[in-house]
PDB file of C-alpha atoms in Angstrom:
ATOM      1  CA  MET A 178      48.967   1.815  44.652  1.00 65.00           C
ATOM      2  CA  GLN A 179      46.249   2.336  47.275  1.00 70.00           C
ATOM      3  CA  GLU A 180      48.723   1.986  50.154  1.00 80.00           C
ATOM      4  CA  MET A 181      51.103   4.502  48.569  1.00 84.00           C
ATOM      5  CA  ILE A 182      48.303   7.043  48.036  1.00 82.00           C
ATOM      6  CA  ILE A 183      47.145   6.697  51.635  1.00 82.00           C
ATOM      7  CA  GLU A 184      50.699   7.077  52.939  1.00 87.00           C
ATOM      8  CA  ILE A 185      51.281  10.255  50.914  1.00 87.00           C
ATOM      9  CA  MET A 186      48.028  11.762  52.152  1.00 89.00           C
ATOM     10  CA  ASN A 187      48.750  10.842  55.760  1.00 86.00           C
ATOM     11  CA  GLN A 188      52.158  12.497  55.499  1.00 89.00           C
ATOM     12  CA  ALA A 189      51.336  15.568  53.394  1.00 90.00           C
ATOM     13  CA  GLY A 190      47.690  16.291  54.235  1.00 91.00           C
ATOM     14  CA  TYR A 191      46.058  18.948  52.037  1.00 94.00           C
ATOM     15  CA  ILE A 192      49.169  19.323  49.854  1.00 94.00           C
ATOM     16  CA  GLY A 193      49.181  15.571  49.276  1.00 93.00           C
ATOM     17  CA  VAL A 194      45.538  15.732  48.164  1.00 94.00           C
ATOM     18  CA  CYS A 195      46.327  18.570  45.743  1.00 95.00           C
ATOM     19  CA  LEU A 196      49.372  16.865  44.197  1.00 94.00           C
ATOM     20  CA  LEU A 197      47.719  13.454  43.901  1.00 93.00           C
ATOM     21  CA  ILE A 198      44.609  14.867  42.232  1.00 93.00           C
ATOM     22  CA  ALA A 199      46.787  16.867  39.821  1.00 93.00           C
ATOM     23  CA  LEU A 200      48.604  13.643  38.892  1.00 91.00           C
ATOM     24  CA  GLU A 201      45.311  11.763  38.652  1.00 86.00           C
ATOM     25  CA  ASN A 202      44.097  14.283  36.072  1.00 84.00           C
ATOM     26  CA  ILE A 203      47.223  13.834  33.960  1.00 84.00           C
ATOM     27  CA  PHE A 204      47.397  10.044  34.425  1.00 81.00           C
ATOM     28  CA  PRO A 205      43.740   8.775  34.577  1.00 65.00           C
ATOM     29  CA  PRO A 206      44.678   5.253  35.817  1.00 65.00           C
ATOM     30  CA  ILE A 207      45.364   6.849  39.231  1.00 71.00           C
ATOM     31  CA  PRO A 208      41.933   6.541  40.934  1.00 75.00           C
ATOM     32  CA  SER A 209      40.485   9.829  42.209  1.00 80.00           C
ATOM     33  CA  GLU A 210      37.885   7.781  44.103  1.00 82.00           C
ATOM     34  CA  ILE A 211      40.537   6.564  46.556  1.00 85.00           C
ATOM     35  CA  ILE A 212      42.093  10.007  47.007  1.00 88.00           C
ATOM     36  CA  LEU A 213      38.817  11.829  47.580  1.00 90.00           C
ATOM     37  CA  SER A 214      36.973   9.255  49.691  1.00 89.00           C
ATOM     38  CA  PHE A 215      40.027   8.662  51.889  1.00 90.00           C
ATOM     39  CA  GLY A 216      40.478  12.439  52.117  1.00 91.00           C
ATOM     40  CA  GLY A 217      36.933  12.592  53.452  1.00 91.00           C
ATOM     41  CA  PHE A 218      37.703   9.865  55.972  1.00 91.00           C
ATOM     42  CA  MET A 219      40.791  11.796  57.115  1.00 93.00           C
ATOM     43  CA  THR A 220      38.541  14.623  58.268  1.00 93.00           C
ATOM     44  CA  THR A 221      37.214  12.287  60.958  1.00 91.00           C
ATOM     45  CA  TYR A 222      40.556  11.751  62.715  1.00 90.00           C
ATOM     46  CA  THR A 223      42.784  14.720  61.765  1.00 90.00           C
ATOM     47  CA  ASN A 224      42.424  18.502  61.879  1.00 91.00           C
ATOM     48  CA  MET A 225      41.535  18.482  58.164  1.00 93.00           C
ATOM     49  CA  ASN A 226      37.971  19.410  57.217  1.00 95.00           C
ATOM     50  CA  VAL A 227      35.705  18.634  54.259  1.00 95.00           C
ATOM     51  CA  ALA A 228      35.827  22.164  52.842  1.00 95.00           C
ATOM     52  CA  GLY A 229      39.645  22.179  52.930  1.00 95.00           C
ATOM     53  CA  VAL A 230      39.929  18.801  51.210  1.00 95.00           C
ATOM     54  CA  VAL A 231      37.469  19.913  48.505  1.00 96.00           C
ATOM     55  CA  VAL A 232      39.330  23.205  47.912  1.00 96.00           C
ATOM     56  CA  PHE A 233      42.750  21.546  47.595  1.00 96.00           C
ATOM     57  CA  ALA A 234      41.339  18.721  45.473  1.00 95.00           C
ATOM     58  CA  THR A 235      39.789  21.280  43.124  1.00 96.00           C
ATOM     59  CA  MET A 236      43.100  23.141  42.948  1.00 96.00           C
ATOM     60  CA  GLY A 237      44.767  19.875  41.961  1.00 95.00           C
ATOM     61  CA  SER A 238      42.081  19.194  39.335  1.00 93.00           C
ATOM     62  CA  VAL A 239      42.601  22.612  37.769  1.00 95.00           C
ATOM     63  CA  LEU A 240      46.407  22.259  37.770  1.00 95.00           C
ATOM     64  CA  GLY A 241      46.227  18.861  36.060  1.00 93.00           C
ATOM     65  CA  ALA A 242      43.647  20.146  33.573  1.00 92.00           C
ATOM     66  CA  ILE A 243      45.906  23.070  32.630  1.00 94.00           C
ATOM     67  CA  VAL A 244      48.707  20.645  31.714  1.00 93.00           C
ATOM     68  CA  LEU A 245      46.384  18.652  29.429  1.00 88.00           C
ATOM     69  CA  TYR A 246      44.914  21.850  27.970  1.00 91.00           C
ATOM     70  CA  ALA A 247      48.467  22.926  27.051  1.00 91.00           C
ATOM     71  CA  ILE A 248      49.057  19.535  25.392  1.00 86.00           C
ATOM     72  CA  GLY A 249      45.838  20.041  23.432  1.00 84.00           C
ATOM     73  CA  CYS A 250      47.085  23.435  22.253  1.00 86.00           C
ATOM     74  CA  LEU A 251      50.172  21.712  20.838  1.00 84.00           C
ATOM     75  CA  LEU A 252      48.086  19.055  19.066  1.00 77.00           C
ATOM     76  CA  THR A 253      46.844  21.359  16.338  1.00 69.00           C
ATOM     77  CA  PRO A 254      44.193  20.112  13.881  1.00 63.00           C
ATOM     78  CA  GLU A 255      46.763  20.505  11.098  1.00 63.00           C
ATOM     79  CA  ARG A 256      49.157  18.063  12.793  1.00 63.00           C
ATOM     80  CA  LEU A 257      46.433  15.502  13.421  1.00 62.00           C
ATOM     81  CA  GLU A 258      45.107  15.850   9.894  1.00 59.00           C
ATOM     82  CA  GLY A 259      48.602  15.010   8.667  1.00 58.00           C
ATOM     83  CA  LEU A 260      48.332  11.791  10.695  1.00 54.00           C
ATOM     84  CA  PHE A 261      44.879  11.046   9.260  1.00 53.00           C
ATOM     85  CA  ASN A 262      46.308  11.432   5.769  1.00 57.00           C
ATOM     86  CA  ARG A 263      48.352   8.264   6.256  1.00 57.00           C
ATOM     87  CA  LYS A 264      47.339   5.104   4.448  1.00 55.00           C
ATOM     88  CA  LEU A 265      45.950   3.215   7.463  1.00 47.00           C
ATOM     89  CA  PHE A 266      43.475   5.968   8.318  1.00 48.00           C
ATOM     90  CA  ARG A 267      42.514   6.449   4.668  1.00 50.00           C
ATOM     91  CA  VAL A 268      41.738   2.735   4.399  1.00 47.00           C
ATOM     92  CA  LEU A 269      39.456   3.014   7.434  1.00 44.00           C
ATOM     93  CA  GLY A 270      37.606   5.822   5.701  1.00 49.00           C
ATOM     94  CA  PHE A 271      38.878   8.814   7.697  1.00 49.00           C
ATOM     95  CA  LYS A 272      39.529  12.096   5.899  1.00 53.00           C
ATOM     96  CA  LYS A 273      41.703  15.075   6.758  1.00 53.00           C
ATOM     97  CA  GLY A 274      38.657  17.318   7.224  1.00 54.00           C
ATOM     98  CA  ASP A 275      37.226  15.093   9.984  1.00 54.00           C
ATOM     99  CA  ILE A 276      39.514  16.643  12.611  1.00 57.00           C
ATOM    100  CA  THR A 277      38.503  20.180  11.634  1.00 60.00           C
ATOM    101  CA  LYS A 278      34.809  19.241  11.860  1.00 60.00           C
ATOM    102  CA  THR A 279      35.332  17.717  15.309  1.00 59.00           C
ATOM    103  CA  VAL A 280      37.166  20.796  16.570  1.00 62.00           C
ATOM    104  CA  LYS A 281      34.426  23.089  15.236  1.00 65.00           C
ATOM    105  CA  TRP A 282      31.804  20.956  17.014  1.00 59.00           C
ATOM    106  CA  PHE A 283      33.773  21.255  20.257  1.00 66.00           C
ATOM    107  CA  GLU A 284      34.075  25.024  19.805  1.00 65.00           C
ATOM    108  CA  LYS A 285      30.263  25.221  19.800  1.00 67.00           C
ATOM    109  CA  ARG A 286      29.436  22.696  22.515  1.00 66.00           C
ATOM    110  CA  GLY A 287      32.736  22.267  24.338  1.00 67.00           C
ATOM    111  CA  LYS A 288      31.828  24.372  27.373  1.00 70.00           C
ATOM    112  CA  LYS A 289      28.984  22.030  28.355  1.00 74.00           C
ATOM    113  CA  ALA A 290      31.193  19.025  27.608  1.00 76.00           C
ATOM    114  CA  ILE A 291      33.862  20.362  29.987  1.00 79.00           C
ATOM    115  CA  LEU A 292      31.333  21.058  32.741  1.00 77.00           C
ATOM    116  CA  PHE A 293      29.560  17.700  32.673  1.00 76.00           C
ATOM    117  CA  GLY A 294      32.589  15.695  31.546  1.00 75.00           C
ATOM    118  CA  ARG A 295      34.352  16.488  34.824  1.00 77.00           C
ATOM    119  CA  CYS A 296      31.920  14.100  36.542  1.00 71.00           C
ATOM    120  CA  VAL A 297      32.556  11.176  34.170  1.00 72.00           C
ATOM    121  CA  PRO A 298      35.517   8.832  34.842  1.00 67.00           C
ATOM    122  CA  ILE A 299      38.336   8.889  32.261  1.00 65.00           C
ATOM    123  CA  ILE A 300      36.563  11.644  30.302  1.00 71.00           C
ATOM    124  CA  ARG A 301      36.953  14.016  33.270  1.00 72.00           C
ATOM    125  CA  SER A 302      40.686  14.078  32.593  1.00 72.00           C
ATOM    126  CA  LEU A 303      40.865  13.713  28.822  1.00 74.00           C
ATOM    127  CA  ILE A 304      38.224  16.394  28.102  1.00 80.00           C
ATOM    128  CA  SER A 305      40.923  19.039  28.629  1.00 83.00           C
ATOM    129  CA  ILE A 306      42.856  17.962  25.511  1.00 80.00           C
ATOM    130  CA  PRO A 307      40.128  18.718  22.927  1.00 81.00           C
ATOM    131  CA  ALA A 308      39.409  21.928  24.848  1.00 84.00           C
ATOM    132  CA  GLY A 309      42.994  22.981  24.178  1.00 85.00           C
ATOM    133  CA  MET A 310      42.787  21.884  20.537  1.00 80.00           C
ATOM    134  CA  ALA A 311      39.616  23.930  20.030  1.00 79.00           C
ATOM    135  CA  LYS A 312      41.282  26.909  21.765  1.00 82.00           C
ATOM    136  CA  ILE A 313      38.365  27.271  24.190  1.00 84.00           C
ATOM    137  CA  ASN A 314      38.794  30.567  26.055  1.00 87.00           C
ATOM    138  CA  PHE A 315      41.329  29.727  28.771  1.00 91.00           C
ATOM    139  CA  PHE A 316      39.540  31.531  31.594  1.00 92.00           C
ATOM    140  CA  LEU A 317      36.188  29.986  30.681  1.00 89.00           C
ATOM    141  CA  PHE A 318      37.942  26.614  30.543  1.00 90.00           C
ATOM    142  CA  LEU A 319      39.276  27.173  34.073  1.00 92.00           C
ATOM    143  CA  LEU A 320      35.836  28.272  35.295  1.00 92.00           C
ATOM    144  CA  TYR A 321      33.963  25.260  33.912  1.00 89.00           C
ATOM    145  CA  THR A 322      36.727  22.896  35.036  1.00 91.00           C
ATOM    146  CA  ALA A 323      36.605  24.321  38.576  1.00 93.00           C
ATOM    147  CA  ILE A 324      32.801  24.093  38.771  1.00 92.00           C
ATOM    148  CA  GLY A 325      32.597  20.545  37.423  1.00 89.00           C
ATOM    149  CA  SER A 326      35.518  19.377  39.559  1.00 91.00           C
ATOM    150  CA  THR A 327      34.055  20.953  42.698  1.00 94.00           C
ATOM    151  CA  VAL A 328      30.786  19.039  42.263  1.00 91.00           C
ATOM    152  CA  TRP A 329      32.673  15.736  41.824  1.00 89.00           C
ATOM    153  CA  ASN A 330      34.992  16.475  44.763  1.00 93.00           C
ATOM    154  CA  ILE A 331      32.204  17.502  47.139  1.00 94.00           C
ATOM    155  CA  LEU A 332      30.332  14.281  46.374  1.00 90.00           C
ATOM    156  CA  LEU A 333      33.216  11.887  47.027  1.00 90.00           C
ATOM    157  CA  VAL A 334      34.800  13.758  49.943  1.00 93.00           C
ATOM    158  CA  SER A 335      31.434  14.087  51.698  1.00 92.00           C
ATOM    159  CA  LEU A 336      30.683  10.403  51.191  1.00 90.00           C
ATOM    160  CA  GLY A 337      34.114   9.471  52.538  1.00 89.00           C
ATOM    161  CA  ALA A 338      33.549  11.611  55.643  1.00 90.00           C
ATOM    162  CA  PHE A 339      30.052  10.184  56.117  1.00 90.00           C
ATOM    163  CA  MET A 340      31.172   6.559  55.774  1.00 87.00           C
ATOM    164  CA  GLY A 341      34.117   6.989  58.164  1.00 84.00           C
ATOM    165  CA  ASN A 342      35.958   3.695  58.681  1.00 84.00           C
ATOM    166  CA  SER A 343      33.904   2.205  55.854  1.00 85.00           C
ATOM    167  CA  TRP A 344      35.221   4.769  53.336  1.00 81.00           C
ATOM    168  CA  GLU A 345      36.495   1.959  51.089  1.00 80.00           C
ATOM    169  CA  LYS A 346      32.881   1.102  50.243  1.00 79.00           C
ATOM    170  CA  VAL A 347      32.677   4.478  48.483  1.00 77.00           C
ATOM    171  CA  PHE A 348      35.690   3.529  46.385  1.00 68.00           C
ATOM    172  CA  TYR A 349      34.190   0.108  45.663  1.00 71.00           C
ATOM    173  CA  TYR A 350      30.881   1.459  44.339  1.00 70.00           C
ATOM    174  CA  PHE A 351      32.460   4.308  42.381  1.00 67.00           C
ATOM    175  CA  ASP A 352      34.968   1.855  40.935  1.00 68.00           C
ATOM    176  CA  MET A 353      31.992  -0.141  39.660  1.00 65.00           C
ATOM    177  CA  TYR A 354      30.553   3.088  38.236  1.00 60.00           C
ATOM    178  CA  SER A 355      33.879   3.789  36.497  1.00 62.00           C
ATOM    179  CA  SER A 356      34.064   0.286  35.041  1.00 62.00           C
ATOM    180  CA  ILE A 357      30.504   0.452  33.711  1.00 63.00           C
ATOM    181  CA  THR A 358      31.171   3.920  32.263  1.00 60.00           C
ATOM    182  CA  VAL A 359      34.327   2.742  30.470  1.00 59.00           C
ATOM    183  CA  PHE A 360      32.469  -0.293  29.096  1.00 63.00           C
ATOM    184  CA  VAL A 361      29.549   1.827  27.834  1.00 60.00           C
ATOM    185  CA  LEU A 362      31.834   4.480  26.319  1.00 55.00           C
ATOM    186  CA  GLY A 363      33.906   1.790  24.640  1.00 59.00           C
ATOM    187  CA  GLY A 364      30.773   0.255  23.153  1.00 64.00           C
ATOM    188  CA  ILE A 365      29.514   3.635  21.933  1.00 56.00           C
ATOM    189  CA  CYS A 366      32.880   4.450  20.338  1.00 56.00           C
ATOM    190  CA  MET A 367      32.967   1.079  18.612  1.00 62.00           C
ATOM    191  CA  VAL A 368      29.444   1.484  17.221  1.00 61.00           C
ATOM    192  CA  MET A 369      30.184   5.060  16.070  1.00 57.00           C
ATOM    193  CA  CYS A 370      33.378   3.939  14.341  1.00 56.00           C
ATOM    194  CA  LEU A 371      31.550   1.116  12.561  1.00 60.00           C
ATOM    195  CA  ILE A 372      28.790   3.478  11.418  1.00 60.00           C
ATOM    196  CA  PHE A 373      31.372   6.024  10.297  1.00 54.00           C
ATOM    197  CA  VAL A 374      33.419   3.499   8.301  1.00 57.00           C
ATOM    198  CA  LYS A 375      30.266   1.969   6.760  1.00 59.00           C
ATOM    199  CA  LYS A 376      29.063   5.421   5.683  1.00 61.00           C
ATOM    200  CA  ARG A 377      32.396   6.189   4.044  1.00 56.00           C
ATOM    201  CA  VAL A 378      32.422   2.829   2.218  1.00 57.00           C
ATOM    202  CA  LEU A 379      28.899   3.485   0.876  1.00 59.00           C
ATOM    203  CA  GLN A 380      29.982   6.962  -0.277  1.00 60.00           C
ATOM    204  CA  ARG A 381      32.870   5.444  -2.204  1.00 60.00           C
ATOM    205  CA  GLU A 382      30.656   2.863  -3.880  1.00 58.00           C
ATOM    206  CA  SER A 383      28.002   5.408  -4.900  1.00 59.00           C
TER     207      SER A 383
END
């Protein structure tokens, strides 16, 4: 995949950066670290510059986020609650009202989650879906997405430009960061699910 990404960027320049980042937002397995750090490196041997790469990368981030926001708008709480009403979820202790509570929480604190979530691997893409579900004001969503994405893009593009021929080291260390983040988030989710199910079991027994 890395070779294909590099080839697209070498051929399409800024437009390639924009399209690849948009795809990366929709399909998280595509690594933004490669796109952004290599984009930074490209500024050392082409007529591209750091500011241009950051601007087009941010445009791509916003475009991809809009697609996921739209998907979130389609995934209404009512539809998901219908899913939670199925036997498997009831056995695990989930209730229909849990989705509504989650959406209400996101309505209150979602803006900060969007802003800071844009700098966390995996979450930086998926955060747009609950934003759409909670019907966060679209223009505020775009604003927070653009700000958070710009910070992330400036960091990786600048590091790629600074490292030059050693730009792959940036990808290596940020890949480690991504792996650790996924591991920690997975552990937190598992613990939260266990606590949640245990609480529901105790409620049933009382």
